[in-house]
């Protein structure tokens, strides 16, 4: 019996010396099969659906009165959190005063918690307003909180459309949720 490398080498000719990092779960993101079909609120919107599911299953880290923090299902880095209002609104200017305050305070809390859990060197914070601005789900506002470390960028996303993540989402969610409530 041969291992996978020997079998692949026998089929492919000269081995190229590269290791393979298989990320088949990303095909859902690349193909867009789980993106909302409409911009309407409801079960088709993942940010409307998530609060109706158990936190562990939906990857919700914390809940507030007007907003919640959830792990990005396709993170740029471990601990990539999205702060979302419960209400289905697309534009930052459509938030109420209390929603704006809670999105801001939950963003601050997310940064504090992520610092305590994983000691990033910095953060990217961002609201992508509209598909043209890079919003993957433009119909439901969400604030990105992306932890960054010196040297965390590498060649994989550029040449292989692959992001290496050293921690499972469920493990990240547990660490952040536990620290959030500490």
PDB file of C-alpha atoms in Angstrom:
ATOM      1  CA  UNK A   1       0.000   0.000   0.000  1.00  0.00           C
ATOM      2  CA  UNK A   2       1.303   3.478  -0.834  1.00  0.00           C
ATOM      3  CA  UNK A   3       0.669   6.790   0.841  1.00  0.00           C
ATOM      4  CA  UNK A   4      -1.062   9.641  -1.000  1.00  0.00           C
ATOM      5  CA  UNK A   5       2.233  11.282  -1.982  1.00  0.00           C
ATOM      6  CA  UNK A   6       3.606   8.153  -3.609  1.00  0.00           C
ATOM      7  CA  UNK A   7       0.357   7.611  -5.505  1.00  0.00           C
ATOM      8  CA  UNK A   8       0.284  11.246  -6.671  1.00  0.00           C
ATOM      9  CA  UNK A   9       3.946  11.140  -7.666  1.00  0.00           C
ATOM     10  CA  UNK A  10       3.306   8.017  -9.747  1.00  0.00           C
ATOM     11  CA  UNK A  11       0.524   9.792 -11.628  1.00  0.00           C
ATOM     12  CA  UNK A  12       2.036  13.217 -12.029  1.00  0.00           C
ATOM     13  CA  UNK A  13       5.516  12.541 -13.357  1.00  0.00           C
ATOM     14  CA  UNK A  14       8.325  14.476 -11.680  1.00  0.00           C
ATOM     15  CA  UNK A  15       7.507  15.526  -8.125  1.00  0.00           C
ATOM     16  CA  UNK A  16       7.513  19.322  -7.776  1.00  0.00           C
ATOM     17  CA  UNK A  17       8.628  19.417  -4.128  1.00  0.00           C
ATOM     18  CA  UNK A  18       5.577  21.411  -2.982  1.00  0.00           C
ATOM     19  CA  UNK A  19       3.443  20.456  -0.015  1.00  0.00           C
ATOM     20  CA  UNK A  20      -0.294  20.836  -0.542  1.00  0.00           C
ATOM     21  CA  UNK A  21      -2.614  22.706   1.808  1.00  0.00           C
ATOM     22  CA  UNK A  22      -6.100  21.505   0.934  1.00  0.00           C
ATOM     23  CA  UNK A  23      -8.937  23.872   1.884  1.00  0.00           C
ATOM     24  CA  UNK A  24     -12.052  22.389   0.265  1.00  0.00           C
ATOM     25  CA  UNK A  25     -14.339  24.193   2.744  1.00  0.00           C
ATOM     26  CA  UNK A  26     -13.472  27.451   0.934  1.00  0.00           C
ATOM     27  CA  UNK A  27     -15.288  26.331  -2.226  1.00  0.00           C
ATOM     28  CA  UNK A  28     -18.572  27.379  -0.591  1.00  0.00           C
ATOM     29  CA  UNK A  29     -17.164  30.917  -0.299  1.00  0.00           C
ATOM     30  CA  UNK A  30     -15.550  30.966  -3.740  1.00  0.00           C
ATOM     31  CA  UNK A  31     -18.662  29.655  -5.486  1.00  0.00           C
ATOM     32  CA  UNK A  32     -20.940  31.971  -3.517  1.00  0.00           C
ATOM     33  CA  UNK A  33     -23.414  29.163  -2.928  1.00  0.00           C
ATOM     34  CA  UNK A  34     -24.261  30.323   0.602  1.00  0.00           C
ATOM     35  CA  UNK A  35     -24.530  34.029  -0.212  1.00  0.00           C
ATOM     36  CA  UNK A  36     -28.001  35.530   0.103  1.00  0.00           C
ATOM     37  CA  UNK A  37     -30.054  35.386  -3.082  1.00  0.00           C
ATOM     38  CA  UNK A  38     -31.832  38.655  -2.244  1.00  0.00           C
ATOM     39  CA  UNK A  39     -31.126  41.717  -0.140  1.00  0.00           C
ATOM     40  CA  UNK A  40     -34.260  41.151   1.953  1.00  0.00           C
ATOM     41  CA  UNK A  41     -34.088  40.393   5.665  1.00  0.00           C
ATOM     42  CA  UNK A  42     -34.875  36.884   6.829  1.00  0.00           C
ATOM     43  CA  UNK A  43     -33.542  33.338   6.719  1.00  0.00           C
ATOM     44  CA  UNK A  44     -31.598  33.966   3.498  1.00  0.00           C
ATOM     45  CA  UNK A  45     -29.383  36.513   5.306  1.00  0.00           C
ATOM     46  CA  UNK A  46     -26.717  34.836   7.460  1.00  0.00           C
ATOM     47  CA  UNK A  47     -26.619  37.819   9.847  1.00  0.00           C
ATOM     48  CA  UNK A  48     -30.396  37.635  10.378  1.00  0.00           C
ATOM     49  CA  UNK A  49     -30.253  33.847  10.750  1.00  0.00           C
ATOM     50  CA  UNK A  50     -27.258  33.584  13.137  1.00  0.00           C
ATOM     51  CA  UNK A  51     -28.909  35.057  16.258  1.00  0.00           C
ATOM     52  CA  UNK A  52     -31.723  32.483  15.990  1.00  0.00           C
ATOM     53  CA  UNK A  53     -29.249  29.586  16.327  1.00  0.00           C
ATOM     54  CA  UNK A  54     -27.205  28.432  19.312  1.00  0.00           C
ATOM     55  CA  UNK A  55     -24.077  30.559  19.774  1.00  0.00           C
ATOM     56  CA  UNK A  56     -21.693  27.623  19.345  1.00  0.00           C
ATOM     57  CA  UNK A  57     -23.322  26.636  16.048  1.00  0.00           C
ATOM     58  CA  UNK A  58     -23.591  30.157  14.634  1.00  0.00           C
ATOM     59  CA  UNK A  59     -20.132  31.138  16.008  1.00  0.00           C
ATOM     60  CA  UNK A  60     -21.585  34.058  17.977  1.00  0.00           C
ATOM     61  CA  UNK A  61     -19.045  35.269  20.514  1.00  0.00           C
ATOM     62  CA  UNK A  62     -21.218  37.783  22.382  1.00  0.00           C
ATOM     63  CA  UNK A  63     -24.703  39.307  22.276  1.00  0.00           C
ATOM     64  CA  UNK A  64     -25.835  42.785  23.181  1.00  0.00           C
ATOM     65  CA  UNK A  65     -29.220  44.487  23.112  1.00  0.00           C
ATOM     66  CA  UNK A  66     -28.837  45.930  19.580  1.00  0.00           C
ATOM     67  CA  UNK A  67     -25.843  44.076  18.125  1.00  0.00           C
ATOM     68  CA  UNK A  68     -23.844  40.875  18.324  1.00  0.00           C
ATOM     69  CA  UNK A  69     -20.286  39.732  17.623  1.00  0.00           C
ATOM     70  CA  UNK A  70     -19.789  36.670  15.427  1.00  0.00           C
ATOM     71  CA  UNK A  71     -16.710  35.018  13.955  1.00  0.00           C
ATOM     72  CA  UNK A  72     -16.249  35.466  10.239  1.00  0.00           C
ATOM     73  CA  UNK A  73     -16.885  32.065   8.648  1.00  0.00           C
ATOM     74  CA  UNK A  74     -14.112  32.806   6.130  1.00  0.00           C
ATOM     75  CA  UNK A  75     -11.625  34.759   8.267  1.00  0.00           C
ATOM     76  CA  UNK A  76      -8.595  36.697   7.115  1.00  0.00           C
ATOM     77  CA  UNK A  77      -6.891  35.753  10.400  1.00  0.00           C
ATOM     78  CA  UNK A  78      -7.838  33.771  13.529  1.00  0.00           C
ATOM     79  CA  UNK A  79     -10.153  35.869  15.669  1.00  0.00           C
ATOM     80  CA  UNK A  80     -11.647  37.817  12.723  1.00  0.00           C
ATOM     81  CA  UNK A  81     -14.900  39.055  14.285  1.00  0.00           C
ATOM     82  CA  UNK A  82     -17.885  40.754  12.673  1.00  0.00           C
ATOM     83  CA  UNK A  83     -20.000  43.114  14.772  1.00  0.00           C
ATOM     84  CA  UNK A  84     -23.539  43.191  13.362  1.00  0.00           C
ATOM     85  CA  UNK A  85     -26.716  44.990  14.356  1.00  0.00           C
ATOM     86  CA  UNK A  86     -29.628  42.608  14.811  1.00  0.00           C
ATOM     87  CA  UNK A  87     -31.710  44.833  12.581  1.00  0.00           C
ATOM     88  CA  UNK A  88     -31.239  44.204   8.860  1.00  0.00           C
ATOM     89  CA  UNK A  89     -29.829  47.509   7.562  1.00  0.00           C
ATOM     90  CA  UNK A  90     -27.336  48.005   4.755  1.00  0.00           C
ATOM     91  CA  UNK A  91     -25.933  51.464   5.399  1.00  0.00           C
ATOM     92  CA  UNK A  92     -24.124  52.875   8.414  1.00  0.00           C
ATOM     93  CA  UNK A  93     -26.283  56.008   8.230  1.00  0.00           C
ATOM     94  CA  UNK A  94     -29.402  53.837   8.720  1.00  0.00           C
ATOM     95  CA  UNK A  95     -28.350  52.776  12.229  1.00  0.00           C
ATOM     96  CA  UNK A  96     -30.222  54.272  15.158  1.00  0.00           C
ATOM     97  CA  UNK A  97     -28.271  56.091  17.854  1.00  0.00           C
ATOM     98  CA  UNK A  98     -28.359  53.119  20.248  1.00  0.00           C
ATOM     99  CA  UNK A  99     -27.324  50.707  17.455  1.00  0.00           C
ATOM    100  CA  UNK A 100     -24.397  52.955  16.493  1.00  0.00           C
ATOM    101  CA  UNK A 101     -23.231  53.142  20.098  1.00  0.00           C
ATOM    102  CA  UNK A 102     -23.476  49.391  20.627  1.00  0.00           C
ATOM    103  CA  UNK A 103     -21.709  48.515  17.347  1.00  0.00           C
ATOM    104  CA  UNK A 104     -18.912  50.880  18.412  1.00  0.00           C
ATOM    105  CA  UNK A 105     -18.658  49.591  21.986  1.00  0.00           C
ATOM    106  CA  UNK A 106     -18.793  45.957  20.860  1.00  0.00           C
ATOM    107  CA  UNK A 107     -16.013  46.707  18.373  1.00  0.00           C
ATOM    108  CA  UNK A 108     -13.919  48.141  21.220  1.00  0.00           C
ATOM    109  CA  UNK A 109     -14.716  45.127  23.407  1.00  0.00           C
ATOM    110  CA  UNK A 110     -13.801  42.739  20.568  1.00  0.00           C
ATOM    111  CA  UNK A 111     -10.400  44.423  20.270  1.00  0.00           C
ATOM    112  CA  UNK A 112      -9.838  44.179  24.045  1.00  0.00           C
ATOM    113  CA  UNK A 113     -10.820  40.506  24.127  1.00  0.00           C
ATOM    114  CA  UNK A 114      -8.766  39.555  21.067  1.00  0.00           C
ATOM    115  CA  UNK A 115      -5.738  41.323  22.580  1.00  0.00           C
ATOM    116  CA  UNK A 116      -6.173  39.343  25.803  1.00  0.00           C
ATOM    117  CA  UNK A 117      -6.598  36.022  23.996  1.00  0.00           C
ATOM    118  CA  UNK A 118      -4.088  36.200  21.166  1.00  0.00           C
ATOM    119  CA  UNK A 119      -1.899  39.309  21.528  1.00  0.00           C
ATOM    120  CA  UNK A 120      -2.096  40.730  17.992  1.00  0.00           C
ATOM    121  CA  UNK A 121       0.247  43.561  17.031  1.00  0.00           C
ATOM    122  CA  UNK A 122      -2.562  45.598  15.466  1.00  0.00           C
ATOM    123  CA  UNK A 123      -6.006  45.527  13.870  1.00  0.00           C
ATOM    124  CA  UNK A 124      -7.813  46.305  10.671  1.00  0.00           C
ATOM    125  CA  UNK A 125     -11.297  47.709  11.311  1.00  0.00           C
ATOM    126  CA  UNK A 126     -13.702  48.238   8.476  1.00  0.00           C
ATOM    127  CA  UNK A 127     -17.196  48.657   7.141  1.00  0.00           C
ATOM    128  CA  UNK A 128     -17.517  47.791   3.458  1.00  0.00           C
ATOM    129  CA  UNK A 129     -20.514  49.784   2.249  1.00  0.00           C
ATOM    130  CA  UNK A 130     -21.901  48.209  -0.918  1.00  0.00           C
ATOM    131  CA  UNK A 131     -20.705  45.377  -3.155  1.00  0.00           C
ATOM    132  CA  UNK A 132     -18.449  47.750  -5.102  1.00  0.00           C
ATOM    133  CA  UNK A 133     -16.648  48.530  -1.835  1.00  0.00           C
ATOM    134  CA  UNK A 134     -15.985  44.866  -1.156  1.00  0.00           C
ATOM    135  CA  UNK A 135     -19.001  43.917   0.953  1.00  0.00           C
ATOM    136  CA  UNK A 136     -19.594  40.201   0.466  1.00  0.00           C
ATOM    137  CA  UNK A 137     -23.006  40.589   2.092  1.00  0.00           C
ATOM    138  CA  UNK A 138     -23.920  44.194   1.348  1.00  0.00           C
ATOM    139  CA  UNK A 139     -27.518  44.079   2.570  1.00  0.00           C
ATOM    140  CA  UNK A 140     -26.714  43.611   6.282  1.00  0.00           C
ATOM    141  CA  UNK A 141     -24.179  45.964   7.817  1.00  0.00           C
ATOM    142  CA  UNK A 142     -21.229  44.349   9.602  1.00  0.00           C
ATOM    143  CA  UNK A 143     -18.072  45.824  11.115  1.00  0.00           C
ATOM    144  CA  UNK A 144     -14.897  43.783  10.550  1.00  0.00           C
ATOM    145  CA  UNK A 145     -12.430  43.462  13.429  1.00  0.00           C
ATOM    146  CA  UNK A 146      -9.345  41.721  12.011  1.00  0.00           C
ATOM    147  CA  UNK A 147      -6.384  41.014  14.304  1.00  0.00           C
ATOM    148  CA  UNK A 148      -2.979  41.412  12.640  1.00  0.00           C
ATOM    149  CA  UNK A 149       0.501  40.188  13.538  1.00  0.00           C
ATOM    150  CA  UNK A 150       3.847  41.205  12.104  1.00  0.00           C
ATOM    151  CA  UNK A 151       4.570  38.770   9.293  1.00  0.00           C
ATOM    152  CA  UNK A 152       1.026  37.371   9.103  1.00  0.00           C
ATOM    153  CA  UNK A 153       0.833  38.109   5.391  1.00  0.00           C
ATOM    154  CA  UNK A 154       2.425  35.474   3.229  1.00  0.00           C
ATOM    155  CA  UNK A 155       2.437  34.343  -0.375  1.00  0.00           C
ATOM    156  CA  UNK A 156      -0.392  31.787  -0.113  1.00  0.00           C
ATOM    157  CA  UNK A 157      -3.316  34.177  -0.675  1.00  0.00           C
ATOM    158  CA  UNK A 158      -1.514  35.752  -3.614  1.00  0.00           C
ATOM    159  CA  UNK A 159      -0.355  32.687  -5.515  1.00  0.00           C
ATOM    160  CA  UNK A 160      -2.702  29.966  -4.298  1.00  0.00           C
ATOM    161  CA  UNK A 161      -5.916  31.764  -3.257  1.00  0.00           C
ATOM    162  CA  UNK A 162      -5.455  29.977   0.065  1.00  0.00           C
ATOM    163  CA  UNK A 163      -5.253  31.308   3.600  1.00  0.00           C
ATOM    164  CA  UNK A 164      -3.499  29.214   6.229  1.00  0.00           C
ATOM    165  CA  UNK A 165      -5.304  29.430   9.565  1.00  0.00           C
ATOM    166  CA  UNK A 166      -3.691  27.767  12.572  1.00  0.00           C
ATOM    167  CA  UNK A 167      -6.837  27.381  14.673  1.00  0.00           C
ATOM    168  CA  UNK A 168     -10.317  25.897  14.177  1.00  0.00           C
ATOM    169  CA  UNK A 169     -13.229  28.360  14.266  1.00  0.00           C
ATOM    170  CA  UNK A 170     -14.915  26.509  17.134  1.00  0.00           C
ATOM    171  CA  UNK A 171     -11.743  26.770  19.238  1.00  0.00           C
ATOM    172  CA  UNK A 172     -11.387  30.488  18.464  1.00  0.00           C
ATOM    173  CA  UNK A 173     -15.063  31.083  19.312  1.00  0.00           C
ATOM    174  CA  UNK A 174     -14.713  29.318  22.675  1.00  0.00           C
ATOM    175  CA  UNK A 175     -11.624  31.329  23.639  1.00  0.00           C
ATOM    176  CA  UNK A 176     -13.166  34.667  22.665  1.00  0.00           C
ATOM    177  CA  UNK A 177     -16.586  33.934  24.207  1.00  0.00           C
ATOM    178  CA  UNK A 178     -14.992  32.833  27.488  1.00  0.00           C
ATOM    179  CA  UNK A 179     -12.763  35.921  27.598  1.00  0.00           C
ATOM    180  CA  UNK A 180     -15.630  38.248  26.616  1.00  0.00           C
ATOM    181  CA  UNK A 181     -17.593  37.272  29.704  1.00  0.00           C
ATOM    182  CA  UNK A 182     -14.598  37.201  32.069  1.00  0.00           C
TER     183      UNK A 182
END
